[in-house]
Structures are given as C-alpha cells and as structure tokens.
Short mmCIF file of C-alpha atoms and ligand atoms in Angstrom, two decimals:
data_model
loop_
_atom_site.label_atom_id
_atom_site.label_comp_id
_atom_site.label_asym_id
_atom_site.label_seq_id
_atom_site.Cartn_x
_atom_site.Cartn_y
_atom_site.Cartn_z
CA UNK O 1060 13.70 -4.98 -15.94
CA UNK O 1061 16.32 -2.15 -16.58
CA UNK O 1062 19.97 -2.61 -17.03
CA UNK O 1063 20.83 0.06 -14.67
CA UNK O 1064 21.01 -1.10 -10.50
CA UNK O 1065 22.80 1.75 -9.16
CA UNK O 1066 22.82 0.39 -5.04
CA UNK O 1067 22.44 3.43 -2.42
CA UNK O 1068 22.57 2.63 1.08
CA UNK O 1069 20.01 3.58 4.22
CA UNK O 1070 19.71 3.05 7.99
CA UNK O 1071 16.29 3.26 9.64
CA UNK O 1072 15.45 3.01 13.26
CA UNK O 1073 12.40 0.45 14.26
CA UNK O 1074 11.83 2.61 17.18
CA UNK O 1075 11.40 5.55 14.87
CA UNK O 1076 9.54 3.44 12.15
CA UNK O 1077 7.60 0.84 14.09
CA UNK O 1078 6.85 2.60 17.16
CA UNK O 1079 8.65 -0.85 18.75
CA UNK O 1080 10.99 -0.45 22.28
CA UNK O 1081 12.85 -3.37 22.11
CA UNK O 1082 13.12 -5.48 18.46
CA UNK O 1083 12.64 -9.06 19.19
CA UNK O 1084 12.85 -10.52 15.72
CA UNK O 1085 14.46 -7.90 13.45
CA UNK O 1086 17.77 -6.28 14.37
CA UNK O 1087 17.39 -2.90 16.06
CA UNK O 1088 18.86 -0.72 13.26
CA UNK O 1089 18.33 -1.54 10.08
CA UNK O 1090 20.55 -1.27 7.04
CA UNK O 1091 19.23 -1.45 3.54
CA UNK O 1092 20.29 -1.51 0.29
CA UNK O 1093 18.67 -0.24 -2.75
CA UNK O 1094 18.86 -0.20 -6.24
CA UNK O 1095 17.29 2.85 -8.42
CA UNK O 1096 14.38 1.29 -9.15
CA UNK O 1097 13.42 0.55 -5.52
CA UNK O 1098 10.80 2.82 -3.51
CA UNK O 1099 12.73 5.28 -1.22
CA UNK O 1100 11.70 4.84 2.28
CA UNK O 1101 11.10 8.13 3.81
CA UNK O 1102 13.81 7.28 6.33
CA UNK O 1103 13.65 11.19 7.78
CA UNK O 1104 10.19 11.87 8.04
CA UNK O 1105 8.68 8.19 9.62
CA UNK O 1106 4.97 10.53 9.01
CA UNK O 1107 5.34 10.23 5.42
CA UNK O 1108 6.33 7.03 4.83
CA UNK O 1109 4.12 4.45 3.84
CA UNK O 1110 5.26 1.85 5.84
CA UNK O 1111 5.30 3.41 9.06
CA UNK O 1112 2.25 5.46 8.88
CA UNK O 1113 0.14 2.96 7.31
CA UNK O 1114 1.37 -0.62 7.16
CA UNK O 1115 2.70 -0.74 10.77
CA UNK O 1116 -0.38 0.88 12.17
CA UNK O 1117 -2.34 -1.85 10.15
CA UNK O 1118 -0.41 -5.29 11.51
CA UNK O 1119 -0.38 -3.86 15.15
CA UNK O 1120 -4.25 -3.50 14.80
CA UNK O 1121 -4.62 -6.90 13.68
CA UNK O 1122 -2.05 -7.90 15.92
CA UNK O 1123 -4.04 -6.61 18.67
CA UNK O 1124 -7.26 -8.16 17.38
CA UNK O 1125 -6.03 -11.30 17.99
CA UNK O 1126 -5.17 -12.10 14.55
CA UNK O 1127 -0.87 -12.59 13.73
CA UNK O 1128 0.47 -14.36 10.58
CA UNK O 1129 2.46 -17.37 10.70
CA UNK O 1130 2.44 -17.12 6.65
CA UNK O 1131 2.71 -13.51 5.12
CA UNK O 1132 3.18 -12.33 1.55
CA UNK O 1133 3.74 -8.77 0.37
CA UNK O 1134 2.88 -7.77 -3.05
CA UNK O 1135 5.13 -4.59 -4.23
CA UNK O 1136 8.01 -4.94 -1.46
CA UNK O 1137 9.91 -1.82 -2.74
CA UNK O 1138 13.05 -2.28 0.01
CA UNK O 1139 11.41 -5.15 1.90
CA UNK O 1140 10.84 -2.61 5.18
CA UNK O 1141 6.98 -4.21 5.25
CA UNK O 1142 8.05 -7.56 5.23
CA UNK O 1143 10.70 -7.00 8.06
CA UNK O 1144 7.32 -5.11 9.96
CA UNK O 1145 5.42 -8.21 9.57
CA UNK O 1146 8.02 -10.84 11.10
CA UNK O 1147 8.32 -8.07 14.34
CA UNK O 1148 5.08 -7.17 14.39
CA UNK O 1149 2.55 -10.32 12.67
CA UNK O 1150 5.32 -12.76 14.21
CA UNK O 1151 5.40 -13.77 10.10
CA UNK O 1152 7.30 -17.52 9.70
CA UNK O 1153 7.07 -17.97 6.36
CA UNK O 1154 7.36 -14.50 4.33
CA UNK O 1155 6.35 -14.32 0.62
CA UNK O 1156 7.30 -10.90 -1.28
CA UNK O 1157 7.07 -9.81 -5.15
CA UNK O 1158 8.06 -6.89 -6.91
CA UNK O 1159 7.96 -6.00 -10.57
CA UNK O 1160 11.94 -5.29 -10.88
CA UNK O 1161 14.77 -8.57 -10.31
CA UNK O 1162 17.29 -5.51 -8.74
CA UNK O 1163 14.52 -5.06 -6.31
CA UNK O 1164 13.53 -8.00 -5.35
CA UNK O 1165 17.30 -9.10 -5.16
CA UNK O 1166 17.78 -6.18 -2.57
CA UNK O 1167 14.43 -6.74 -1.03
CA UNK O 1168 15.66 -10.28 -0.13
CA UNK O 1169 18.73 -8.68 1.42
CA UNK O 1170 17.81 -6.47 3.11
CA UNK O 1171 14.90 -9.07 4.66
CA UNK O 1172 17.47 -11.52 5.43
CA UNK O 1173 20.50 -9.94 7.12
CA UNK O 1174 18.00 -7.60 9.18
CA UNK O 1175 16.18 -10.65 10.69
CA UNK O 1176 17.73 -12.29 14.48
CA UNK O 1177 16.73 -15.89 13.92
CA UNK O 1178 17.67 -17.56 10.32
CA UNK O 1179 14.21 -19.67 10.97
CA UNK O 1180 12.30 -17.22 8.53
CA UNK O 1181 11.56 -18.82 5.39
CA UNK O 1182 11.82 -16.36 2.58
CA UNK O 1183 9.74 -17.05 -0.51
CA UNK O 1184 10.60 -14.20 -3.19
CA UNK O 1185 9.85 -12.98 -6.78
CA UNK O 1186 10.05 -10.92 -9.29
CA UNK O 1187 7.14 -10.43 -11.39
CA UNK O 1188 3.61 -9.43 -11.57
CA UNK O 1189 1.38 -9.25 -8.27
CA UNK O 1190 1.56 -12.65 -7.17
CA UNK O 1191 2.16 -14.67 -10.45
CA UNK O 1192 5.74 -15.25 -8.90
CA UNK O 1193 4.13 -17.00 -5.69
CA UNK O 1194 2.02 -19.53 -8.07
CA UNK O 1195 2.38 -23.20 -6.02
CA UNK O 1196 5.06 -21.64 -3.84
CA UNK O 1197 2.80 -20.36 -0.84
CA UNK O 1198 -0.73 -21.52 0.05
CA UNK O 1199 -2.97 -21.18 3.29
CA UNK O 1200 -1.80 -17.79 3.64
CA UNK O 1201 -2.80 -15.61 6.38
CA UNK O 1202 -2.46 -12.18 5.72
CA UNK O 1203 -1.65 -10.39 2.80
CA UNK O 1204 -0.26 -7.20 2.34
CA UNK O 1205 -0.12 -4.60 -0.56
CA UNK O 1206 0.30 -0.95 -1.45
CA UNK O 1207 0.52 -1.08 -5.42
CA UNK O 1208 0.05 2.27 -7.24
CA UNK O 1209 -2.89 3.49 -9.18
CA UNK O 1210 -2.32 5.90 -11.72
CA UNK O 1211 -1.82 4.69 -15.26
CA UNK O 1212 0.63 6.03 -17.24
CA UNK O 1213 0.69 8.06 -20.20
CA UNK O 1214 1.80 6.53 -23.40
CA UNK O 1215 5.26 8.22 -23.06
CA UNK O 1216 6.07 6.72 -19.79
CA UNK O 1217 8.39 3.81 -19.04
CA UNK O 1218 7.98 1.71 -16.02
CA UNK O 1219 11.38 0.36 -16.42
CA UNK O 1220 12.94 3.97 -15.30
CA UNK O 1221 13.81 4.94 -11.95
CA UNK O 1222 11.00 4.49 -9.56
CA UNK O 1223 7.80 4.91 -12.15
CA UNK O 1224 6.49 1.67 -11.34
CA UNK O 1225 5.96 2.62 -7.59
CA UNK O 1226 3.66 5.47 -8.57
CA UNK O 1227 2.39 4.47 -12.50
CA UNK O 1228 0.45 1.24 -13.73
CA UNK O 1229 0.13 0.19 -17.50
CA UNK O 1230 -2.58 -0.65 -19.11
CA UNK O 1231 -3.91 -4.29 -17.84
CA UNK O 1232 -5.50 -6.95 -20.10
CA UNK O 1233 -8.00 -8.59 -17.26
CA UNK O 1234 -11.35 -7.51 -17.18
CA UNK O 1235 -11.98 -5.26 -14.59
CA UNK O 1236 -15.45 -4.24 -12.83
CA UNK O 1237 -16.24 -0.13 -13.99
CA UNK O 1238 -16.01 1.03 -10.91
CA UNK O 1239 -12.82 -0.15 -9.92
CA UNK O 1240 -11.77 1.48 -13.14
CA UNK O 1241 -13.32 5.15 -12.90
CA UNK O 1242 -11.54 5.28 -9.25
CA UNK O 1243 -8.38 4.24 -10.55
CA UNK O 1244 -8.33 1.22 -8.07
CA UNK O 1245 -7.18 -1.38 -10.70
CA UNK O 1246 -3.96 -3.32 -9.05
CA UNK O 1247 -6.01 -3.56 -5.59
CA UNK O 1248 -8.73 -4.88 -7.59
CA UNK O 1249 -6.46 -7.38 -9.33
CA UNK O 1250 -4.41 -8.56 -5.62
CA UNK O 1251 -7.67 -8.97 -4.15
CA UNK O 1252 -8.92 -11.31 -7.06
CA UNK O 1253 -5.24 -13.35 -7.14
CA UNK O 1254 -4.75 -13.28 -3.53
CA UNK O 1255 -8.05 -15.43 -2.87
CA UNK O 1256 -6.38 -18.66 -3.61
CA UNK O 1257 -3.49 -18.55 -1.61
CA UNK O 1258 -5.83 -17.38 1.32
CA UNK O 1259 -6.82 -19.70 4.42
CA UNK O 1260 -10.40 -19.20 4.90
CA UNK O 1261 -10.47 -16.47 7.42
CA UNK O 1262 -7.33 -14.80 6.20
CA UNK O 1263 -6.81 -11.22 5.54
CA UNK O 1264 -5.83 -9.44 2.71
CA UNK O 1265 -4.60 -5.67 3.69
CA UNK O 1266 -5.02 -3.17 0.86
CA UNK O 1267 -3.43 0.08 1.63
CA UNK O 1268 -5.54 2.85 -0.70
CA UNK O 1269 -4.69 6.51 -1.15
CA UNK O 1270 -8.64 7.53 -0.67
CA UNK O 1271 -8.69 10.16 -3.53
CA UNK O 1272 -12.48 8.29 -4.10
CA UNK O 1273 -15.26 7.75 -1.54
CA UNK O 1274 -14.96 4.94 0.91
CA UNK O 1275 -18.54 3.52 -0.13
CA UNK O 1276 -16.32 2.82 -3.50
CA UNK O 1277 -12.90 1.27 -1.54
CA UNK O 1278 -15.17 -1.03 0.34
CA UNK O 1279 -16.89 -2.13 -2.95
CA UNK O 1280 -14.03 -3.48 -3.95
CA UNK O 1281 -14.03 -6.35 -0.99
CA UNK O 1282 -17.49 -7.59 -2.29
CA UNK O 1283 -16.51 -7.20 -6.51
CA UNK O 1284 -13.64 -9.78 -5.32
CA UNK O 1285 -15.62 -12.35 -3.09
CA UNK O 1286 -14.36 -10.99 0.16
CA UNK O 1287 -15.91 -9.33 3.52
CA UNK O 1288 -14.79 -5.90 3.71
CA UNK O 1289 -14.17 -3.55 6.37
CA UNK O 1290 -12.04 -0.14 6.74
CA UNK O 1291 -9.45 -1.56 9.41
CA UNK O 1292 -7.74 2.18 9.78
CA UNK O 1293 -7.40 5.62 8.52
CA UNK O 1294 -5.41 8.41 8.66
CA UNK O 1295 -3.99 11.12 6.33
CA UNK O 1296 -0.60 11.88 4.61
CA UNK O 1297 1.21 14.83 2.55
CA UNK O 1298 0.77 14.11 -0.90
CA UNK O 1299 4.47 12.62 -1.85
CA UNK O 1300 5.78 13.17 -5.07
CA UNK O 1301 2.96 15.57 -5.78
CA UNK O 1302 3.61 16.77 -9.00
CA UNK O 1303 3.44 13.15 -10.41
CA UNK O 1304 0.44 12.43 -8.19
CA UNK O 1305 -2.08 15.07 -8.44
CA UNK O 1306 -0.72 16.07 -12.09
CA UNK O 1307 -1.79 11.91 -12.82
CA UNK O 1308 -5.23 12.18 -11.13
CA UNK O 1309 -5.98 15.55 -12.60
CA UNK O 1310 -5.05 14.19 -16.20
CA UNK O 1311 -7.37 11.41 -15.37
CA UNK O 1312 -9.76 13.53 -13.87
CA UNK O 1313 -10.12 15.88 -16.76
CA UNK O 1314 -10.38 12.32 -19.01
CA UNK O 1315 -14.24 11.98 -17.25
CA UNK O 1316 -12.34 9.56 -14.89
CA UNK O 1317 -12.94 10.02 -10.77
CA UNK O 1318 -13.48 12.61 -9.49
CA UNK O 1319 -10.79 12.60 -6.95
CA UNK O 1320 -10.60 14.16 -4.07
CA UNK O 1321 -7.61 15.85 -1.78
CA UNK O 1322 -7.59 18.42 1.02
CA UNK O 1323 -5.88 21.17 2.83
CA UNK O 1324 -3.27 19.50 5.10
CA UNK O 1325 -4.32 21.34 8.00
CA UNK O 1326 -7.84 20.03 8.18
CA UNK O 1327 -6.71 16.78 7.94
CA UNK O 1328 -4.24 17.41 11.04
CA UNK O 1329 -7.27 18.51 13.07
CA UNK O 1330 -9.74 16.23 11.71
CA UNK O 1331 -7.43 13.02 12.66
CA UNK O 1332 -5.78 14.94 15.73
CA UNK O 1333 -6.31 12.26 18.99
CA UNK O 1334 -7.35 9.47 17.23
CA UNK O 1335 -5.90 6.57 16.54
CA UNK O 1336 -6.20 4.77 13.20
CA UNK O 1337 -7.77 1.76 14.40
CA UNK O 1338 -10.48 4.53 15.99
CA UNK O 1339 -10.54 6.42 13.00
CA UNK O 1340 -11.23 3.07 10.92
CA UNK O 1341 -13.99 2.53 13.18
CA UNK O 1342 -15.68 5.80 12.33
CA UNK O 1343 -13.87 6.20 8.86
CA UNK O 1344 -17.42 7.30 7.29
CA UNK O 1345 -18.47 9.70 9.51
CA UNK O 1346 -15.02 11.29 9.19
CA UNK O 1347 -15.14 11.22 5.85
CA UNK O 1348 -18.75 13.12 5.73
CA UNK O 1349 -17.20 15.56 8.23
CA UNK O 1350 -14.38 16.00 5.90
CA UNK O 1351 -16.49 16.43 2.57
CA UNK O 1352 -16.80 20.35 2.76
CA UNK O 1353 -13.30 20.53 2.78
CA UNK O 1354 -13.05 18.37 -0.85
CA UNK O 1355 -10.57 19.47 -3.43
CA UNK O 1356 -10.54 18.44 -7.40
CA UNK O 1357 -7.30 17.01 -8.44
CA UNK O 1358 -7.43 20.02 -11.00
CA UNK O 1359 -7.63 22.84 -7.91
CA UNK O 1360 -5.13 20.55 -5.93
CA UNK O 1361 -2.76 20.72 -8.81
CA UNK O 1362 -2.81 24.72 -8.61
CA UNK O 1363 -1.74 24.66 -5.40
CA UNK O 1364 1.19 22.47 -6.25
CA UNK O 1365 2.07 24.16 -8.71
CA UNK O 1366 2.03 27.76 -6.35
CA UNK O 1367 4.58 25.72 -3.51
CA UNK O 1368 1.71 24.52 -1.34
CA UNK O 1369 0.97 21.08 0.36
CA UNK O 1370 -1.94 19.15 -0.13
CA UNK O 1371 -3.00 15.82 1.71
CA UNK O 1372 -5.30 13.02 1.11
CA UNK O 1373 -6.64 10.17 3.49
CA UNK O 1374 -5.36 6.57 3.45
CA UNK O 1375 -7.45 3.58 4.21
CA UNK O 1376 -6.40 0.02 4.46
CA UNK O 1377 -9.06 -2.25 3.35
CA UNK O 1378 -9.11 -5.05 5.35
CA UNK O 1379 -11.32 -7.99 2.87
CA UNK O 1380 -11.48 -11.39 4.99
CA UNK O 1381 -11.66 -14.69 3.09
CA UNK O 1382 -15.10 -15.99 3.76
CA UNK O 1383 -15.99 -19.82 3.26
CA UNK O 1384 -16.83 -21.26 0.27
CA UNK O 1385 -16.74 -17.73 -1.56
CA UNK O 1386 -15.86 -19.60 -4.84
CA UNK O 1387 -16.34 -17.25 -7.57
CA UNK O 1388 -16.54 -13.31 -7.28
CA UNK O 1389 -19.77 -11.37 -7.31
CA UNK O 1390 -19.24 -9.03 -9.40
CA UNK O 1391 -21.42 -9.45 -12.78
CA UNK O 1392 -20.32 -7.06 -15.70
C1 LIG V 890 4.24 2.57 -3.39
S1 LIG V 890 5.48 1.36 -3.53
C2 LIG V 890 5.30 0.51 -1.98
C3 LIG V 890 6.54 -0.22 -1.52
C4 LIG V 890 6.37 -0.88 -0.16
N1 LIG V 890 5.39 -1.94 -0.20
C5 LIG V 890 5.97 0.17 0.86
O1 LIG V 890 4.82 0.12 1.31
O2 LIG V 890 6.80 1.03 1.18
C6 LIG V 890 4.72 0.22 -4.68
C7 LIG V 890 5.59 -0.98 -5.02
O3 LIG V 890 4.83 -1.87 -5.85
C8 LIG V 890 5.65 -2.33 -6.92
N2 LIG V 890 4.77 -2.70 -8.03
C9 LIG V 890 4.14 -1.89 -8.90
N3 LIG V 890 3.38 -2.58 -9.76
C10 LIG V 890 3.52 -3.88 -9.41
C11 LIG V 890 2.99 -5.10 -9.93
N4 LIG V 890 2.15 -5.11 -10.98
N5 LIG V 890 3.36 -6.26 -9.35
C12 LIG V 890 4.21 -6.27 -8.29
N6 LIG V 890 4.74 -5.15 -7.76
C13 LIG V 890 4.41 -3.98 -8.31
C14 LIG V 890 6.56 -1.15 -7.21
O4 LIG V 890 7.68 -1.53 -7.98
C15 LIG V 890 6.84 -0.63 -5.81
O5 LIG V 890 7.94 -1.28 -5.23
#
C-alpha cells in the first residue's frame, strides 16, 4: 500500500524498553528501520510507548504465570519491537507477524531478524489484513498478541498515508455484535474471532485496549468471541497523538456512539502509583469505580487539548483463553 517508503533509522535500549538486565535472545541494542508508514516507537519516553508500557508488562505476567510461547503471532507489528519482546521475554520459537502495509512488514522482518542472537527463530510474516496473511501458515498457536486501532475514519481519510492506519480503521464488511460497535472495539472484536483457529486449546490471545469504555464492556468481548476472559493488567498512558485521538472519539461521541471516557493525568498517576499492572489487573474494577468521579467526555477532553493540556486514559490487555470445544461464538444478533 503506498508508493512512498521513506526508511528512518532508530536505536532502542531493552534495558530501557523491557525492563531486561542482560538480553539473552535479542541483541542488547537494537537498531530498527522504518518506513513512513510504520508506527514510531516512542524510543525517548519508554512510559509512552505501547510496547513497553503495555505489551512487555503483559508477556512478563504471563511469563510469570507459568505460561511462555513456543509459537507467537502479532497482529499489527508496526516496527516488529513486540515480536522481538516476545522471543526475550515468551521465549517465542516460531514468530508469526502481519501488518496492513508490504514497507512495513518488509522492515518489521528486518528489524526481527538481524536483532535476534540465535538464527533458530522461525519467522512467519505478512502483509495484509489481521491474520488473513497467516491462513495455513501457523496453527496450535500459543499466544497471540495485538494492539490494532479503533477509531474509524472519516470519509476523507486515507489509510494508505503516513501512519493513519496505526490510529484509523475503515469501515468493515463482517457482522459485528452492537456493542463491540458503540465502543468502537471493532478490530479486537474481529482478532479475537480469527485468532480462534490458529489457537491451541488453552492458548491466549492478548488484546491491548485503550479503555475509553467500561471494562464490564472490554471483557464482553472475550465471551461475544467464544473465549474466557479476564483483565490480565492495567495501567494508564498520556493520550498520544491527541488531537487525532480524542478529536476521533469526540466525533464519534457526538455521532450517539460511546460515550468515552478520559481523565486528568494526575489522577491516574496517583490512582496507579505502587501498583503493578498485574496487581492493578487483579483489582482493575474496583479501580475503575474509584476512578469514575474523575470521568471526562471525549468532547470536554478535546477542550483541554485544544487549550495545551494533557489528558490520559487507562489501558487494559484482555487476556481471552481458548476454552475446549468452544466451536462457534456466543454471541446471537
Ligand atoms: C498502534 S500500532 C501498534 C504497533 C505495535 N504492535 C506496537 O504495539 O507498538 C497498530 C498497528 O496495527 C496495524 N494495523 C492496523 N489495521 C490493521 C489491520 N486491519 N490488519 C493488520 N494490521 C493492522 C497498523 O498499521 C499499525 O502498525
């Protein structure tokens, strides 16, 4: 997609990013190439990157549950960082990864490859939608990882330019369930329902959710798409690109869509301060009551952008476990 591949170049630290000492699997600085379309790692500021505040907290919870993942597959790689996470951190063997754009996914594989220590990683890669790329290439999967976006775009947008496919969605053909729709949840919706096949019973799939809707609503997603569902961890990030963001949800919003919610970034500081995000998974709906006072409207979240000031919102990764012989999903119309 998109003619244009401009490469820029990176370096990230895994001690900075994955909280690691020593690397035992990936190399201990990491260089990575990426092409315009691919999502920026927040090399700077590890807090506000996806990756390292959410997807590495995520694999060294299941990690430490006992659970690691000889087969992996990312869904949305951006610059292939999560993958490179999952061999470290899930001890990942076989390593699937899609992403919408070829330049992407070309750089994604590049960067996956020449930052690994031992060639013995098999790397199974696409470009494409979801995981329509991984179709008879990966089965008996173990964990699976994504972080699509949510918000869909207005009819003037074009997912082909720069990086508007890491934040925007177009409008899908599949029937979706209404709630998954009114909370602008569609793509984890969708990977949930495509990931079951490729799933050992028992496997994992990881859905990493900007919580803008109530968590009763995240976790309803689990059950719509045949899964057991559970908030593995939660925490809280500045609002990146916030124009785009809370402009999107407060378009949406003022559609009858939502509502959405974001708060003041210092109540989410104290709210999460001393926990951990496995601990704040744990208790994610009692922190979640405590934090309801504090609510604000995409609309009133959008003023404050718009006046210079931050806003923040809470992140949950969904953690929906294959159960056996859940053949088709239970969600009815
Ligand atoms: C928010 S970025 C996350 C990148 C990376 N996984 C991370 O956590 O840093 C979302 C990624 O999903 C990709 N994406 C968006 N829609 C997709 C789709 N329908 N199928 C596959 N990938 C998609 C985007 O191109 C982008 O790389």
């Amino acid at each position: 997609m998109g003619a244009h591949t401009e490469s820029a170049e990176l370096v990230v630290s895994p001690g900075d990013f994955f909280q690691v000492g020593e690397t035992k699997r990936i190399r201990s600085s990491i260089g990575l190439r990426l092409s315009d379309h691919s999502y920026l790692p927040k090399a700077d500021e590890p807090r506000a990157d996806w990756v390292a505040s959410v997807a590495v907290p995520a694999f060294k919870t299941l990690a430490r549950m006992g659970v690691l993942a000889p087969a992996f597959c990312t869904i949305g790689t951006g610059a292939g960082l999560d993958a490179l996470a999952a061999v470290e951190i899930l001890h990942a063997r076989t390593v699937g990864f899609t992403d919408l754009h070829e330049d992407v996914l070309a750089h994604a594989r590049e960067n996956i490859r020449s930052n690994l220590l031992d060639d013995d990683v098999q790397l199974v890669g696409g470009a494409g939608d979801i995981l329509a790329p991984m179709a008879g290439r990966l089965s008996q999967v173990d964990v699976v990882y994504e972080n699509l976006p949510n918000i869909p775009m207005a009819d003037s947008g074009d997912l082909a330019a720069g990086q508007t496919s890491s934040t925007f969605i177009t409008e899908r053909s599949e029937e979706i369930p209404g709630f998954a729709e009114k909370n602008l949840v569609t793509l984890h919706y969708l990977a949930l329902q495509q990931a079951h096949p490729f799933l050992r019973v028992g496997g994992h799939v990881l859905s990493s959710i900007g919580a803008r809707v109530p968590l009763s609503e995240i976790l309803a997603l689990s059950g719509a798409a045949g899964y057991n569902g559970s908030i593995l961890t939660y925490t809280w990030k500045v609002q990146s690109e916030p124009r785009d963001v809370v402009g999107g949800y407060a378009q949406w919003e003022r559609e009858g869509l939502g509502p959405f919610h974001f708060y003041p970034v210092n109540i989410l500081r104290d709210a999460f301060e001393g926990l951990s995000v496995a601990a704040a998974g744990a208790q994610a709906l009692r922190l979640e009551k405590r934090l309801s006072p504090f609510e604000i409207s995409a609309a009133d979240a959008l003023a404050l952008v718009e006046r210079g000031e931050r806003v923040g919102h809470t992140v949950a990764v969904l953690d929906s476990v294959k159960i056996p012989d859940s053949g088709a999903p239970r969600w009815n119309s």
